[in-house]
Coordinates of C-alpha atoms in Angstrom, one line a residue:
Chain W
D1 CA -27.5 41.9 31.5
A2 CA -27.1 44.2 34.5
G3 CA -29.3 46.8 32.9
V4 CA -28.5 50.6 32.6
I5 CA -25.2 51.5 35.2
Q6 CA -25.2 54.9 36.5
S7 CA -22.7 56.7 39.1
P8 CA -23.0 57.9 41.4
R9 CA -26.0 57.2 42.9
H10 CA -25.8 60.1 45.4
E11 CA -23.5 63.6 45.1
V12 CA -24.0 66.3 47.4
T13 CA -22.0 69.3 45.9
E14 CA -21.5 73.1 46.5
M15 CA -22.7 75.6 44.5
G16 CA -20.3 76.4 41.9
Q17 CA -18.8 73.1 41.9
E18 CA -18.1 70.7 38.7
V19 CA -20.6 67.5 38.8
T20 CA -19.9 64.9 36.3
L21 CA -23.1 62.1 36.2
R22 CA -21.9 59.0 34.6
C23 CA -23.9 56.7 32.5
K24 CA -23.6 52.6 30.8
P25 CA -26.1 51.8 28.9
I26 CA -27.4 48.5 28.3
S27 CA -24.8 46.9 25.3
G28 CA -25.9 47.0 21.9
H29 CA -28.5 49.6 22.9
D30 CA -28.6 52.4 20.0
Y31 CA -29.9 54.9 21.4
L32 CA -28.8 56.8 24.7
F33 CA -30.8 59.2 27.0
W34 CA -30.2 61.7 30.1
Y35 CA -33.9 62.8 31.9
R36 CA -34.1 65.2 34.8
Q37 CA -36.6 64.8 37.6
T38 CA -38.2 67.4 40.1
M39 CA -42.1 67.9 41.6
M40 CA -41.5 71.0 39.4
R41 CA -41.5 69.7 36.1
G42 CA -41.7 65.8 36.7
L43 CA -40.0 63.9 34.1
E44 CA -37.8 65.9 31.3
L45 CA -35.5 64.9 28.4
L46 CA -32.3 66.9 28.4
I47 CA -30.9 65.4 25.7
Y48 CA -30.2 61.9 23.8
F49 CA -27.9 60.1 21.2
N50 CA -28.0 57.6 18.3
N51 CA -25.3 55.5 17.7
N52 CA -23.1 58.2 20.1
V53 CA -24.3 61.7 18.1
P54 CA -26.4 63.8 19.9
I55 CA -29.4 64.3 18.3
D56 CA -31.8 66.1 19.9
D57 CA -30.2 68.7 23.1
S58 CA -33.2 71.0 23.2
G59 CA -34.2 69.7 26.6
M60 CA -30.2 71.0 27.6
P61 CA -31.4 74.1 30.7
E62 CA -28.6 76.1 29.8
D63 CA -25.0 76.2 28.8
R64 CA -24.1 74.7 32.2
F65 CA -25.4 71.5 30.6
S66 CA -22.9 69.2 28.4
A67 CA -23.5 65.7 27.6
K68 CA -20.7 63.7 25.5
M69 CA -20.7 60.0 24.5
P70 CA -17.3 59.1 23.6
N71 CA -18.3 55.4 22.5
A72 CA -21.3 53.3 23.0
S73 CA -20.7 52.3 26.7
F74 CA -20.6 55.2 27.9
S75 CA -21.7 58.8 28.3
T76 CA -21.2 61.5 30.9
L77 CA -23.9 64.9 32.1
K78 CA -21.4 67.9 33.7
I79 CA -23.6 70.5 35.3
Q80 CA -20.8 73.3 35.4
P81 CA -21.0 75.5 37.4
S82 CA -24.1 73.8 39.3
E83 CA -26.4 75.8 40.8
P84 CA -29.2 75.1 44.0
R85 CA -31.8 74.8 41.3
D86 CA -30.0 72.5 39.6
S87 CA -30.9 69.3 42.1
A88 CA -32.7 67.2 41.3
V89 CA -33.2 63.2 40.2
Y90 CA -30.9 62.1 36.7
F91 CA -31.7 59.6 35.2
C92 CA -30.3 57.5 32.4
A93 CA -32.0 55.4 29.9
S94 CA -31.9 53.5 27.0
S95 CA -33.5 51.8 23.3
L96 CA -32.5 49.3 21.5
Y97 CA -34.4 50.8 18.3
E98 CA -36.2 54.1 18.0
G99 CA -39.8 53.9 19.6
H100 CA -38.7 50.8 21.5
E101 CA -38.9 50.7 25.2
Q102 CA -36.6 52.7 27.2
Y103 CA -35.3 51.1 29.9
F104 CA -33.9 53.3 32.9
G105 CA -31.0 53.1 35.0
P106 CA -31.5 54.0 39.5
G107 CA -30.9 57.6 38.4
T108 CA -28.4 60.2 40.5
R109 CA -29.8 62.2 43.4
L110 CA -27.9 65.1 43.2
T111 CA -28.6 68.0 45.9
V112 CA -26.2 71.0 45.1
T113 CA -26.2 73.7 48.4
Chain G
G1 CA -43.7 71.2 20.7
E2 CA -44.9 68.3 22.0
N3 CA -48.1 68.4 24.5
V4 CA -48.9 65.5 26.7
E5 CA -51.9 66.3 29.1
Q6 CA -52.3 63.3 32.1
H7 CA -55.3 63.1 34.3
P8 CA -56.0 62.9 37.2
S9 CA -52.8 63.4 39.2
T10 CA -53.8 61.9 42.2
L11 CA -56.2 58.6 42.0
S12 CA -57.2 56.9 45.7
V13 CA -59.2 53.7 45.1
Q14 CA -60.3 50.5 47.1
E15 CA -58.5 47.4 46.7
G16 CA -60.2 45.4 43.8
D17 CA -62.0 48.0 42.3
S18 CA -60.8 49.9 38.5
A19 CA -58.2 52.5 38.4
V20 CA -58.0 54.5 35.1
I21 CA -56.0 57.1 34.0
K22 CA -56.5 59.0 30.6
C23 CA -53.8 60.4 28.7
T24 CA -54.3 63.4 25.7
Y25 CA -51.7 64.5 23.0
S26 CA -51.2 66.6 20.4
D27 CA -49.0 65.2 17.5
S28 CA -51.6 63.5 15.3
A29 CA -48.3 60.6 13.5
S30 CA -47.1 60.4 17.4
N31 CA -47.1 56.4 16.6
Y32 CA -46.1 54.9 20.0
F33 CA -47.8 55.3 23.4
P34 CA -46.1 53.2 26.1
W35 CA -47.1 53.8 30.3
Y36 CA -44.0 53.3 32.5
K37 CA -45.0 53.1 36.6
Q38 CA -42.6 55.0 39.1
E39 CA -42.3 53.0 42.9
L40 CA -41.5 55.6 45.4
G41 CA -37.4 55.8 45.4
K42 CA -37.7 53.3 42.2
R43 CA -36.8 54.1 38.3
P44 CA -39.6 54.4 36.2
Q45 CA -40.5 50.9 34.1
L46 CA -42.7 50.2 31.6
I47 CA -45.5 48.2 32.5
I48 CA -47.6 48.1 28.9
D49 CA -47.1 50.0 25.3
I50 CA -49.7 50.2 22.3
R51 CA -48.7 51.0 19.0
S52 CA -51.1 53.5 16.4
N53 CA -51.8 50.0 14.9
V54 CA -53.8 48.9 17.7
G55 CA -56.6 50.1 19.3
E56 CA -56.3 47.7 22.5
K57 CA -53.9 46.1 24.1
K58 CA -53.9 43.8 27.4
D59 CA -52.1 41.7 30.3
Q60 CA -53.1 40.2 33.0
R61 CA -54.8 43.1 34.7
I62 CA -54.1 46.0 32.7
A63 CA -54.7 47.7 29.9
V64 CA -54.4 50.4 27.4
T65 CA -56.7 51.8 25.2
L66 CA -55.5 54.2 22.1
N67 CA -58.0 56.6 19.9
K68 CA -56.4 58.0 17.2
T69 CA -59.3 60.5 16.0
A70 CA -59.4 62.2 19.3
K71 CA -55.9 61.7 20.1
H72 CA -56.3 60.2 23.6
F73 CA -55.1 56.8 25.0
S74 CA -56.2 55.5 28.8
L75 CA -54.3 52.9 31.2
H76 CA -57.3 50.6 32.7
I77 CA -56.0 48.6 35.8
T78 CA -58.4 46.5 37.3
E79 CA -58.9 44.2 41.0
T80 CA -56.1 46.9 42.4
Q81 CA -53.8 45.7 45.1
P82 CA -51.6 47.3 47.4
E83 CA -48.9 46.7 45.1
D84 CA -50.0 48.3 42.6
S85 CA -49.7 52.1 45.3
A86 CA -47.4 54.0 42.1
V87 CA -47.3 57.4 40.3
Y88 CA -47.9 56.4 36.9
F89 CA -46.7 58.0 33.5
C90 CA -47.8 58.2 30.6
A91 CA -45.4 59.4 27.0
V92 CA -45.4 59.6 23.7
V93 CA -42.3 59.3 20.9
L94 CA -42.5 61.8 18.3
S95 CA -43.6 61.2 14.9
R96 CA -39.8 62.9 14.3
G97 CA -37.3 61.5 16.3
N98 CA -37.0 59.2 19.1
K99 CA -38.0 61.7 22.0
L100 CA -40.1 61.0 24.2
V101 CA -42.6 63.2 26.2
F102 CA -44.3 62.6 29.5
G103 CA -47.0 63.1 31.8
A104 CA -47.2 64.9 34.5
G105 CA -48.1 61.6 36.3
T106 CA -51.0 60.3 38.7
I107 CA -50.2 59.3 41.5
L108 CA -52.3 55.9 42.7
R109 CA -53.3 55.0 46.2
V110 CA -54.8 51.8 47.0
K111 CA -56.6 51.8 50.0
S112 CA -56.3 47.7 51.9

């Protein structure tokens, strides 16, 4: 298996632009997670899905952030409009079932200027 | 919400020495406690985990101990090597759902 796949690996955009991050979980994994990592706030969970259904989105910063999982093999995290404070590394992770190891993707480094 | 405290924030040891990182948590019903290692510019990767029905688990040079009564767990690395240098995160899965809450991380430097 190729592991969790994320694209793009790097994204540089201007403030106000829309940004879409993409994730393909490991095949057969029922859970998908979106995390954000910054020096100030560490590694924080934004939202997670179980069988394509959002379960907990309490970590989503504000209405500018939205996430979807239209099928078991694809998820997106969208920021519209983007702001400089959104600059961070965004990780997607997946796990087989509840309480099981989470496998992280390589991350997307987002820079908003 | 769940609070996970991790100490120390940085740790420097001499090659061959042991390193210990400690975490405390607040949700007494939590039952899964993984440890992740993150090298510079890389993704977090699981190195060891423990469940609440076990007090200790060992895998070669790394071990994790869990004290459910005191609500703390620790990572122990023996015979440290330069390649152990990284950021280590403890985490706790909340008793409800599958949400992982991470500690702030420990920067481990192994000096050769």
